[in-house]
């Protein structure tokens, strides 16, 4: 039995008369609606639990719903599209709301019927049901919440297009795993919850859960609301800390009371989307499952064995893969695990694993055959880091020599990211178990040397590097000797063995020139230039570094160019060319802006230029800020560089009043790395020199004919400090003698 919406009489509803007991009641209700006297009706699903989170999404969706007549919330399985749409519809004012549920339908001809039943339309003799639906809604102001459209997208789109073109006061809010592509449709992609996921877990768990464990669970579940809710219910029997460790088996764990209906089981929710795919889409879907680190078109084509653009676009449209801001695709982990089950089920796992491992090793191959990696090659290794990690642990047999290549790639990336202890231990372990004739052994030896140098195991660093060089020479691998001798030089440098460091760098340059490796030669030349600078051979250092810098700017990575620019700045500093020094240090700082540890030296360089240019307080702030960060991060400066900074601080201390010096100290200690960098770059070190009060006093006394010793006695400062002031002022003003300095003072 049903109840007539118009008169309240109980009646047995017919398919064509679902809401009214008679045509008269139906017409009476229609007249009330048309005259504007009817009460707004809202028919939405009811929920027993509270709605949690999604405040940002609601704030974005409400204006879209007011502005556009067709809005579709799109997302993958279990993302909470229906719940969000219902909450959104509840907030609509002065509009009748009807729900059209399509999830239980299986035939195309049922779609129009579902719309008609939701709004109370029935078939007239001689008219189609769609015509009756359009007639019914032609004068009604109504929002239709059309739920679960993904399996009947085309049929649903036809009905919606007809409604929007013929019924001016009808608005549609749809939920689907792919867009309907209706006329005027606005698509809103829904993603996993962030911090609200932990709130949702706590609410559904019904008890205070350990926040750290709950956060770990939500992160591993990508913040997918269905998965979070099912995990929260399971936490009543499985402690959250233990549950977090079991989520590799989430598809078996996360179900509600054993029910397999859609949205009551995580596996069933994903299976619903999978079953709607074509055979070719299903093939690509499962073959991408062994790429947890995401993927671009190249590796997608490799694993699939053919073109994928159309298929990948379909998977993306159906919310089974998502696309990041970097242009790479990925699967949510729950979806990926389901896809991997399908891969195993079809007996394809070994074949796809082999394709992935071979492709990853190909990405690492330049390290075996070329003297230096290009920026693009380094970027590729960073992008595939997570996939290489997965391949190393899950796709390659323990006896497979390619584990050595994968381990080396992982350590290579970890060096750039600043954490390498764990990756280094893995590499050394694999290296010790690998035969001496393994193809990738030379590369692994090189990185073992780099690791040992970082960990200050200098004897081991030299031993690994020597073995790499000897192995390459014995095998005739001349193309990489330029790089290997450079690695050996670094190992010797760690031992403060200057002669062997210089000798190895010269051998590196010889091999590079012989093989035409211009970029690698430039890197070795810059390294040798730095070594000569530290030994006081400024002109020789300048010749090497200035020749290398243009080559590196044109072809090398930013971090490599930044090092050479810094060396050039130091050479200019030694020559008293503060303008060039400031420009080089600023260039280096800009190139390392995204690497806090690497940016310290160029910022310190800017601080040195500031002090020597007479901007003592600014220089002290920068030097103190960097010193504080070096202490925190345990990054000691090169001894030569430390002496430069110490001398600059001494000069600033004597040049400034005590109050000004302490003011600069306090300001520097309050800076973080970003503030220090911005201060260094926002200050024009290459501008006109500004003399401090103390420098002006020294210049005036020099102009009066006093010697340095007499000036020192008169001002109560050391003779060395006066010499520094005179030298720095002449440098800043581009003067070469005391007579010119005196003339400048008299002219001012």
XYZ file of C-alpha atoms in Angstrom:
748
model
C 0.000 0.000 0.000
C 1.017 3.622 -0.612
C -0.204 7.013 0.520
C -1.463 9.576 -1.980
C 0.737 12.660 -1.902
C -2.244 14.893 -2.694
C -5.103 13.674 -0.459
C -3.428 11.259 1.959
C -5.588 8.269 1.018
C -4.016 4.822 1.241
C -3.985 3.047 -2.123
C -2.299 0.289 -4.072
C 0.071 2.159 -6.447
C 0.360 1.184 -10.080
C 3.590 1.616 -12.091
C 2.016 4.526 -13.950
C 0.544 6.076 -10.800
C 3.262 5.849 -8.163
C 2.450 8.944 -6.056
C -1.272 9.696 -6.491
C -4.417 7.595 -5.971
C -6.142 9.085 -9.040
C -5.657 11.376 -12.005
C -7.728 13.983 -10.194
C -5.293 14.052 -7.271
C -2.405 14.240 -9.637
C -3.944 17.211 -11.494
C -4.821 18.884 -8.181
C -1.193 18.605 -7.043
C -0.024 19.932 -10.389
C -2.296 23.012 -10.096
C -1.014 23.697 -6.587
C 2.568 23.547 -7.802
C 1.814 25.753 -10.804
C 0.070 28.380 -8.660
C 3.057 28.539 -6.343
C 1.115 27.476 -3.239
C 2.629 24.007 -2.855
C 5.108 23.179 -0.153
C 8.681 22.461 -1.305
C 9.273 18.726 -1.271
C 12.612 17.173 -0.498
C 13.022 13.447 -0.956
C 16.556 12.339 -0.114
C 18.056 9.169 1.359
C 18.251 9.133 5.145
C 21.386 8.127 7.046
C 21.737 6.941 10.619
C 25.189 8.459 11.130
C 26.437 12.031 10.970
C 28.058 13.627 7.954
C 31.765 14.309 8.595
C 34.122 16.703 6.791
C 34.047 17.811 3.146
C 33.567 21.459 4.162
C 35.835 22.701 1.372
C 34.041 20.598 -1.236
C 30.614 21.832 -0.124
C 31.818 25.430 -0.210
C 32.996 24.926 -3.796
C 29.976 22.942 -4.972
C 27.170 25.195 -3.718
C 28.073 28.146 -5.994
C 28.508 25.737 -8.929
C 25.073 24.259 -8.317
C 23.487 27.725 -8.235
C 25.271 28.847 -11.397
C 24.984 25.733 -13.578
C 21.998 23.515 -14.368
C 24.038 20.324 -14.775
C 26.649 19.349 -12.190
C 28.255 15.913 -11.942
C 30.322 14.771 -8.969
C 32.838 12.255 -10.309
C 35.113 9.971 -8.320
C 36.372 6.444 -7.892
C 34.812 3.644 -5.878
C 33.917 4.481 -2.283
C 34.843 8.145 -2.561
C 31.592 9.270 -0.929
C 29.978 10.866 -3.970
C 26.402 9.980 -3.023
C 26.741 11.103 0.592
C 28.272 14.405 -0.471
C 25.604 14.990 -3.120
C 22.823 14.291 -0.608
C 24.361 16.737 1.863
C 24.689 19.294 -0.912
C 21.061 18.818 -1.976
C 19.873 19.294 1.630
C 21.358 22.783 1.519
C 19.373 23.841 -1.543
C 16.604 26.285 -0.665
C 13.211 26.977 -2.267
C 13.568 24.089 -4.688
C 11.838 20.727 -4.862
C 14.388 17.902 -4.663
C 13.837 14.399 -6.065
C 16.222 11.464 -6.048
C 16.648 9.266 -9.125
C 18.483 6.100 -8.070
C 20.044 4.221 -10.981
C 22.350 1.867 -9.083
C 19.937 -1.055 -9.082
C 19.027 -0.822 -12.758
C 20.432 -3.149 -15.390
C 18.597 -2.217 -18.624
C 18.679 0.947 -20.686
C 14.874 1.146 -20.944
C 14.614 1.447 -17.158
C 16.305 4.869 -17.028
C 13.357 6.979 -18.213
C 11.074 4.974 -15.944
C 13.289 5.732 -12.941
C 13.117 9.473 -13.698
C 9.345 9.287 -14.183
C 8.732 7.403 -10.934
C 10.898 9.850 -9.000
C 8.833 12.866 -10.078
C 5.403 11.247 -10.347
C 5.029 11.255 -14.117
C 2.979 8.591 -15.880
C 2.430 7.519 -19.460
C -0.478 9.070 -21.440
C -2.148 7.167 -24.233
C -0.429 7.953 -27.471
C 2.605 9.554 -25.766
C 5.959 8.100 -24.763
C 7.050 8.027 -21.140
C 9.816 10.526 -21.956
C 7.222 12.926 -23.395
C 5.155 12.532 -20.248
C 8.244 13.204 -18.119
C 9.034 16.365 -20.056
C 5.447 17.552 -19.778
C 5.410 16.868 -16.042
C 8.586 18.871 -15.391
C 8.056 21.655 -17.934
C 6.747 24.056 -15.237
C 8.212 22.581 -12.054
C 11.191 24.030 -10.208
C 13.055 20.884 -9.220
C 16.542 19.591 -8.513
C 17.042 15.992 -9.610
C 19.727 14.117 -7.716
C 20.624 11.368 -10.173
C 22.736 8.819 -8.337
C 25.112 6.117 -9.703
C 25.041 6.850 -13.423
C 28.269 5.138 -14.475
C 26.786 1.930 -15.906
C 24.082 3.720 -17.905
C 25.931 6.866 -18.926
C 24.652 7.183 -22.506
C 21.002 6.543 -21.632
C 21.171 8.891 -18.652
C 22.800 11.591 -20.789
C 19.963 11.390 -23.348
C 17.309 11.935 -20.681
C 19.231 14.748 -18.985
C 19.850 16.567 -22.279
C 16.148 16.385 -23.064
C 15.176 17.689 -19.618
C 17.626 20.579 -19.679
C 16.546 21.671 -23.170
C 12.761 21.428 -22.542
C 12.350 22.140 -18.833
C 13.887 25.539 -17.934
C 13.493 25.171 -14.162
C 15.017 21.700 -13.866
C 18.528 21.340 -12.415
C 20.462 18.070 -12.291
C 23.018 16.988 -9.701
C 24.514 13.645 -10.739
C 27.005 11.242 -9.172
C 29.020 8.931 -11.369
C 32.411 7.322 -11.788
C 32.682 9.062 -15.144
C 31.205 12.210 -16.643
C 27.885 12.003 -18.498
C 29.085 14.414 -21.212
C 25.713 16.161 -21.182
C 25.250 19.597 -22.734
C 26.433 22.273 -20.308
C 27.711 19.690 -17.807
C 30.172 20.872 -15.140
C 32.285 18.044 -13.738
C 33.590 18.158 -10.157
C 36.232 15.484 -9.422
C 36.077 14.178 -5.869
C 39.254 12.934 -4.219
C 40.121 11.278 -0.931
C 39.758 13.109 2.376
C 42.821 14.605 4.044
C 42.737 15.540 7.742
C 38.982 14.917 7.843
C 39.657 11.219 7.212
C 40.985 10.838 10.771
C 37.860 12.585 12.112
C 35.704 10.213 10.067
C 37.607 7.213 11.425
C 37.153 8.385 15.019
C 33.439 9.089 14.485
C 32.697 5.716 12.907
C 34.898 3.805 15.368
C 32.714 5.121 18.180
C 35.636 5.233 20.596
C 38.805 7.225 21.088
C 41.424 5.739 18.761
C 45.148 6.309 18.838
C 45.578 9.345 16.570
C 48.875 8.188 15.082
C 47.498 4.749 14.191
C 44.294 6.242 12.790
C 46.309 8.696 10.679
C 48.501 5.865 9.374
C 45.432 3.812 8.424
C 43.779 6.751 6.646
C 46.956 7.594 4.742
C 47.377 4.020 3.520
C 43.729 4.012 2.429
C 44.252 7.257 0.442
C 41.537 8.894 2.552
C 38.814 6.979 0.668
C 35.724 7.367 2.897
C 34.260 3.890 2.299
C 37.577 2.237 3.146
C 38.040 4.467 6.207
C 34.536 3.703 7.485
C 34.954 -0.049 7.018
C 38.345 0.086 8.745
C 36.827 2.061 11.634
C 34.159 -0.601 12.156
C 36.796 -3.312 12.032
C 38.838 -1.477 14.690
C 36.324 -2.665 17.281
C 37.845 -6.145 16.986
C 41.320 -5.435 15.564
C 43.462 -2.808 17.360
C 44.216 0.131 15.020
C 47.999 -0.330 15.328
C 47.656 -3.955 14.192
C 45.105 -3.046 11.536
C 47.535 -0.557 9.963
C 50.026 -3.387 9.428
C 47.428 -5.625 7.754
C 46.219 -3.274 5.048
C 48.096 -5.076 2.283
C 45.140 -7.474 2.567
C 42.519 -4.745 2.791
C 40.286 -6.210 0.082
C 39.645 -9.225 2.299
C 39.537 -7.290 5.550
C 37.331 -4.343 4.688
C 33.776 -5.550 4.323
C 30.662 -4.953 6.386
C 29.407 -8.075 8.187
C 30.512 -10.238 5.301
C 28.067 -8.633 2.864
C 29.312 -8.358 -0.712
C 26.787 -5.819 -1.940
C 28.238 -2.761 -3.593
C 29.362 -0.150 -1.024
C 29.354 -2.725 1.785
C 32.649 -4.288 0.681
C 35.741 -2.548 -0.658
C 36.353 -5.350 -3.161
C 32.757 -5.211 -4.385
C 32.930 -1.429 -4.798
C 36.012 -1.665 -7.022
C 34.682 -4.730 -8.856
C 31.581 -2.743 -9.858
C 33.806 -0.290 -11.772
C 36.016 -3.030 -13.192
C 33.112 -4.988 -14.596
C 31.951 -1.948 -16.586
C 35.231 -1.847 -18.541
C 35.714 -3.235 -22.005
C 38.010 -6.241 -22.444
C 40.897 -4.071 -23.679
C 40.402 -1.571 -20.845
C 40.481 -4.429 -18.344
C 43.764 -5.650 -19.842
C 45.482 -2.277 -19.371
C 43.883 -1.824 -15.956
C 45.397 -4.988 -14.511
C 48.779 -4.541 -16.247
C 49.296 -1.141 -14.645
C 48.941 -2.651 -11.184
C 52.686 -3.260 -10.725
C 53.451 0.484 -10.880
C 52.589 1.815 -7.407
C 54.759 4.883 -8.013
C 52.615 6.134 -10.877
C 53.336 6.115 -14.568
C 53.559 8.143 -17.751
C 52.634 7.134 -21.274
C 56.015 5.542 -22.024
C 55.977 2.904 -19.278
C 52.228 2.390 -19.719
C 52.844 1.423 -23.361
C 55.704 -0.852 -22.318
C 53.661 -2.821 -19.784
C 50.639 -3.020 -22.069
C 52.621 -3.901 -25.166
C 51.035 -1.300 -27.432
C 49.377 2.148 -27.696
C 47.453 3.217 -24.604
C 46.331 6.821 -25.075
C 42.694 5.995 -25.742
C 42.514 3.221 -23.164
C 44.254 5.271 -20.501
C 41.910 8.149 -21.199
C 38.976 5.807 -20.639
C 40.367 4.564 -17.315
C 40.915 8.145 -16.229
C 37.397 9.138 -17.276
C 36.011 6.232 -15.239
C 38.005 7.257 -12.138
C 40.138 4.116 -12.072
C 43.329 6.121 -12.507
C 43.940 9.669 -11.347
C 46.243 12.258 -12.859
C 48.533 14.394 -10.740
C 49.666 17.971 -11.244
C 52.919 16.625 -12.713
C 51.024 14.908 -15.536
C 51.706 11.377 -14.256
C 48.926 8.887 -13.631
C 48.481 6.623 -10.624
C 45.997 4.207 -9.108
C 44.674 4.585 -5.599
C 46.208 1.785 -3.584
C 42.964 -0.105 -2.978
C 42.199 -0.057 -6.703
C 45.764 -1.103 -7.526
C 45.568 -4.105 -5.198
C 42.329 -5.207 -6.863
C 43.955 -4.810 -10.291
C 46.928 -6.886 -9.144
C 44.549 -9.682 -8.103
C 43.139 -9.659 -11.616
C 46.691 -9.718 -13.050
C 47.544 -12.838 -11.040
C 44.199 -14.375 -11.951
C 45.065 -14.023 -15.666
C 48.579 -15.454 -15.161
C 50.298 -12.288 -16.424
C 52.248 -11.142 -13.381
C 55.651 -12.564 -14.344
C 55.481 -11.216 -17.897
C 54.519 -7.693 -16.793
C 57.098 -7.717 -13.983
C 59.825 -8.558 -16.495
C 58.771 -5.689 -18.773
C 58.892 -3.230 -15.875
C 62.289 -4.354 -14.555
C 63.835 -4.259 -18.034
C 62.480 -0.764 -18.625
C 63.722 0.533 -15.254
C 67.200 -0.852 -15.906
C 67.134 0.851 -19.273
C 66.516 4.136 -17.451
C 69.598 3.476 -15.330
C 71.726 2.374 -18.299
C 73.266 5.851 -18.991
C 75.134 5.480 -15.727
C 76.922 2.471 -17.195
C 77.669 3.885 -20.630
C 78.025 7.675 -20.373
C 80.196 10.053 -18.415
C 77.464 12.268 -16.980
C 73.688 12.089 -16.668
C 71.558 14.710 -18.374
C 68.914 16.619 -16.374
C 66.215 14.578 -18.143
C 67.847 11.284 -17.156
C 68.117 12.366 -13.529
C 64.479 13.514 -13.546
C 63.366 10.128 -14.891
C 65.154 8.298 -12.065
C 63.497 10.547 -9.491
C 60.063 9.988 -11.040
C 60.483 6.211 -11.020
C 61.938 5.960 -7.512
C 58.846 4.348 -5.949
C 58.492 1.936 -8.872
C 62.180 0.996 -8.624
C 61.752 0.391 -4.885
C 58.756 -1.855 -5.517
C 60.592 -3.694 -8.298
C 63.659 -4.234 -6.110
C 61.640 -5.736 -3.256
C 58.795 -7.451 -5.110
C 59.556 -8.080 -8.782
C 63.186 -9.236 -8.982
C 64.462 -12.586 -7.753
C 67.273 -12.457 -5.125
C 69.754 -13.999 -7.559
C 68.952 -11.551 -10.389
C 71.971 -9.292 -11.096
C 69.619 -6.445 -12.012
C 68.955 -5.911 -8.315
C 72.351 -4.195 -8.288
C 71.209 -1.656 -10.871
C 67.944 -1.015 -9.041
C 69.767 -0.595 -5.712
C 72.165 1.880 -7.333
C 69.281 3.897 -8.804
C 67.657 4.100 -5.384
C 70.840 5.347 -3.737
C 71.371 7.855 -6.572
C 67.993 9.450 -5.868
C 68.447 9.264 -2.086
C 71.685 11.253 -2.360
C 69.753 14.086 -3.999
C 67.009 13.928 -1.384
C 69.403 14.008 1.546
C 68.701 10.615 3.133
C 70.712 7.631 2.061
C 71.690 5.445 5.027
C 69.097 2.731 4.407
C 69.511 2.732 0.620
C 73.294 2.664 1.031
C 73.175 -0.331 3.341
C 71.036 -2.193 0.812
C 73.444 -1.388 -2.030
C 76.508 -2.577 -0.113
C 74.702 -5.757 0.896
C 73.756 -6.550 -2.708
C 77.236 -5.577 -3.922
C 78.870 -8.043 -1.533
C 76.667 -10.853 -2.895
C 77.159 -10.071 -6.591
C 79.816 -11.701 -8.828
C 82.767 -9.539 -9.881
C 81.827 -9.749 -13.564
C 78.291 -8.390 -13.146
C 77.478 -5.759 -15.749
C 76.324 -3.191 -13.216
C 79.127 -3.706 -10.692
C 81.193 -0.666 -11.767
C 78.258 1.674 -11.239
C 77.523 0.116 -7.850
C 81.174 0.462 -6.801
C 81.093 4.129 -7.716
C 78.049 4.787 -5.560
C 79.458 2.692 -2.740
C 82.468 5.049 -2.839
C 80.221 8.115 -2.756
C 78.327 6.637 0.179
C 81.520 5.867 2.108
C 82.743 9.415 1.530
C 79.482 10.871 2.881
C 79.818 8.666 5.936
C 83.493 9.669 6.326
C 84.791 6.151 5.753
C 87.513 7.598 3.576
C 89.726 4.523 3.193
C 86.730 2.529 1.945
C 85.726 5.364 -0.382
C 89.148 5.288 -2.044
C 89.152 1.487 -2.230
C 85.729 1.316 -3.908
C 86.634 4.080 -6.369
C 89.967 2.478 -7.265
C 88.262 -0.865 -7.903
C 85.706 0.868 -10.138
C 88.474 2.573 -12.143
C 90.525 -0.602 -12.460
C 87.506 -2.646 -13.529
C 86.539 -0.061 -16.160
C 90.100 0.117 -17.498
C 90.335 -3.673 -17.691
C 87.025 -3.847 -19.543
C 87.857 -1.026 -21.935
C 84.976 1.157 -20.705
C 86.738 4.420 -21.531
C 83.554 6.495 -21.808
C 82.919 6.467 -18.068
C 86.501 6.908 -16.866
C 86.141 10.699 -16.819
C 83.392 10.308 -14.223
C 85.095 7.514 -12.279
C 88.348 9.478 -11.870
C 86.256 12.384 -10.623
C 84.705 10.082 -8.028
C 88.193 8.894 -7.053
C 89.299 12.525 -6.678
C 86.406 13.129 -4.308
C 87.449 10.137 -2.227
C 91.031 11.431 -1.998
C 89.726 14.898 -1.137
C 87.926 13.411 1.842
C 91.298 12.243 3.104
C 92.818 15.724 2.496
C 95.174 14.076 0.018
C 95.693 17.110 -2.217
C 98.291 15.656 -4.627
C 96.207 12.568 -5.423
C 93.036 14.664 -5.679
C 94.627 16.952 -8.265
C 96.190 14.003 -10.096
C 92.833 12.174 -10.335
C 91.054 15.283 -11.592
C 93.672 15.847 -14.267
C 93.248 12.194 -15.364
C 89.501 12.768 -15.432
C 89.901 15.785 -17.711
C 92.284 13.872 -19.988
C 89.789 11.034 -20.497
C 86.915 13.457 -20.990
C 88.743 15.484 -23.619
C 89.793 12.301 -25.400
C 86.195 11.092 -25.618
C 84.558 14.462 -26.307
C 82.638 14.559 -23.010
C 82.451 18.356 -22.789
C 79.998 18.540 -19.883
C 81.863 15.965 -17.818
C 85.147 17.773 -18.547
C 83.553 21.009 -17.369
C 82.472 19.396 -14.090
C 85.959 18.035 -13.448
C 87.511 21.384 -14.432
C 85.342 23.210 -11.940
C 86.306 20.721 -9.224
C 89.985 21.149 -10.037
C 89.528 24.915 -10.110
C 88.121 24.855 -6.598
C 91.049 22.775 -5.389
C 93.545 25.215 -6.896
C 91.685 28.182 -5.414
C 91.926 26.698 -1.938
C 95.678 26.286 -2.487
C 95.990 29.955 -3.436
C 96.374 29.493 -7.201
C 93.671 32.019 -8.033
C 94.561 32.682 -11.672
C 94.787 28.985 -12.562
C 91.489 28.371 -10.790
C 89.838 31.247 -12.655
C 90.966 29.912 -16.017
C 89.387 26.511 -15.338
C 86.141 27.661 -13.729
C 85.387 30.480 -16.162
C 85.883 28.097 -19.094
C 83.625 25.478 -17.490
C 80.775 27.769 -16.433
C 79.288 28.519 -19.905
C 79.301 24.806 -20.808
C 77.568 23.892 -17.577
C 74.998 26.656 -17.923
C 74.096 25.329 -21.365
C 73.959 21.608 -20.624
C 74.177 20.670 -16.931
C 71.663 20.349 -14.122
C 70.947 23.390 -11.981
C 72.631 21.942 -8.912
C 75.871 21.432 -10.877
C 75.723 24.943 -12.350
C 75.098 26.355 -8.875
C 78.340 24.825 -7.575
C 80.357 26.292 -10.451
C 78.711 29.704 -10.029
C 79.645 29.615 -6.346
C 83.259 28.762 -7.197
C 83.299 31.669 -9.656
C 81.976 33.947 -6.912
C 84.739 32.823 -4.567
C 87.370 33.558 -7.225
C 85.917 37.029 -7.746
C 85.938 37.520 -3.984
C 89.623 36.661 -3.832
C 90.307 39.155 -6.594
C 88.350 41.876 -4.820
C 85.689 42.031 -7.528
C 82.656 42.364 -5.268
C 80.272 43.150 -8.114
C 80.988 39.876 -9.906
C 81.118 37.945 -6.644
C 77.671 39.210 -5.627
C 76.200 38.340 -9.019
C 77.653 34.800 -8.974
C 76.517 34.072 -5.419
C 73.026 35.353 -6.242
C 72.934 33.132 -9.352
C 73.924 30.109 -7.264
C 71.334 30.960 -4.605
C 68.527 31.174 -7.156
C 69.454 27.782 -8.602
C 69.457 26.085 -5.188
C 66.361 27.836 -3.830
C 64.495 24.524 -3.515
C 67.357 22.745 -1.713
C 67.733 24.244 1.803
C 71.083 22.612 2.530
C 72.621 23.516 -0.812
C 71.529 27.148 -0.535
C 73.645 27.832 2.554
C 76.953 28.526 0.805
C 75.608 30.998 -1.794
C 73.684 32.855 0.922
C 76.861 32.957 2.998
C 78.634 34.287 -0.098
C 76.084 37.098 -0.278
C 76.781 37.749 3.398
C 80.518 38.041 2.744
C 79.916 40.484 -0.117
C 77.625 42.514 2.145
C 80.264 42.812 4.857
C 83.060 43.681 2.425
C 80.807 46.257 0.724
C 80.222 48.007 4.019
C 76.748 46.574 4.707
C 77.930 45.033 7.913
C 74.613 44.476 9.688
C 73.111 42.780 6.638
C 76.164 40.568 6.255
C 76.110 39.555 9.918
C 72.417 38.647 9.705
C 73.008 36.351 6.724
C 76.157 34.735 8.133
C 74.617 34.140 11.552
C 71.436 32.701 10.037
C 73.447 30.212 7.970
C 75.720 29.340 10.888
C 72.678 28.491 12.981
C 71.281 26.245 10.236
C 74.640 24.529 9.752
C 74.682 23.743 13.453
C 71.132 22.368 13.388
C 71.704 20.260 10.257
C 75.278 19.265 11.200
C 76.816 20.605 7.989
C 80.318 21.888 8.754
C 81.786 24.340 6.231
C 84.914 23.749 4.187
C 87.946 24.994 6.239
C 88.852 27.594 3.594
C 85.301 28.871 3.553
C 85.121 28.912 7.355
C 88.183 31.162 7.507
C 86.543 33.596 5.109
C 83.399 33.818 7.227
C 85.331 34.153 10.466
C 87.355 37.046 9.031
C 84.171 38.748 7.829
C 82.539 38.435 11.245
C 85.643 39.878 12.903
C 85.590 42.803 10.482
C 81.900 43.435 11.111
C 82.385 43.247 14.873
C 85.071 45.927 14.771
C 83.180 48.080 12.266
C 79.852 48.140 14.074
C 78.968 49.508 17.451
C 78.308 46.871 20.076
C 74.567 47.578 19.973
C 74.413 47.329 16.180
C 76.399 44.093 16.126
C 74.155 42.439 18.722
C 71.079 43.702 16.889
C 72.334 41.985 13.738
C 73.117 38.788 15.684
C 69.595 38.658 17.099
C 68.001 39.297 13.708
C 70.107 36.595 12.056
C 69.227 34.000 14.678
C 65.530 34.673 14.037
C 65.818 33.894 10.311
C 64.856 30.592 8.752
C 66.395 29.420 5.502
C 63.622 30.888 3.338
C 63.880 34.296 5.007
C 67.670 34.285 4.639
C 67.435 33.381 0.951
C 64.848 36.058 0.218
C 66.927 38.642 2.069
C 70.029 37.694 0.088
C 68.234 37.847 -3.273
C 66.197 40.968 -2.536
C 69.304 43.009 -1.674
C 71.271 44.402 -4.604
C 74.828 43.411 -3.751
C 76.017 44.491 -7.160
C 74.833 48.084 -6.705
C 76.824 51.170 -5.731
C 79.046 50.602 -2.704
C 77.903 51.963 0.628
C 80.666 52.743 3.092
C 80.128 52.244 6.786
C 80.755 55.017 9.278
C 83.983 53.315 10.374
C 85.180 52.991 6.769
C 84.485 56.682 6.158
C 86.477 57.605 9.273
C 89.415 55.497 8.036
C 89.243 57.121 4.589
C 89.202 60.631 6.092
C 92.281 59.888 8.216
C 94.090 58.353 5.229
C 93.271 61.509 3.261
C 94.945 63.502 6.042
C 98.152 61.559 5.358
C 98.095 59.206 8.363
C 99.665 55.763 8.039
C 97.716 52.609 8.805
C 99.440 52.294 12.172
C 98.563 55.907 13.045
C 94.942 55.382 11.972
C 94.751 52.230 14.123
C 96.116 54.053 17.173
C 93.744 56.984 16.684
C 90.655 54.809 16.335
C 91.664 52.160 18.866
C 91.474 49.261 16.433
C 94.063 46.785 15.162
C 96.500 47.528 12.372
C 95.126 44.499 10.443
C 91.602 45.890 10.607
C 92.710 49.195 9.145
C 94.457 47.341 6.306
C 91.232 45.430 5.607
C 89.184 48.644 5.592
C 91.567 50.351 3.183
C 91.692 47.328 0.873
C 87.899 46.865 0.851
C 87.182 50.547 0.235
C 89.646 50.678 -2.679
C 88.024 47.533 -4.094
C 84.497 48.873 -3.683
C 85.423 52.199 -5.316
C 87.604 50.590 -7.998
C 90.694 52.529 -6.858
C 94.252 51.242 -7.014
C 96.272 53.502 -4.692
C 96.136 55.457 -1.428
C 96.618 58.667 -3.413
C 93.457 57.947 -5.437
C 91.628 57.125 -2.203
C 92.702 60.460 -0.676
C 91.631 62.314 -3.828
C 88.226 60.595 -3.721
C 87.783 61.595 -0.056
C 88.661 65.226 -0.777
C 86.269 65.308 -3.761
C 83.395 64.067 -1.635
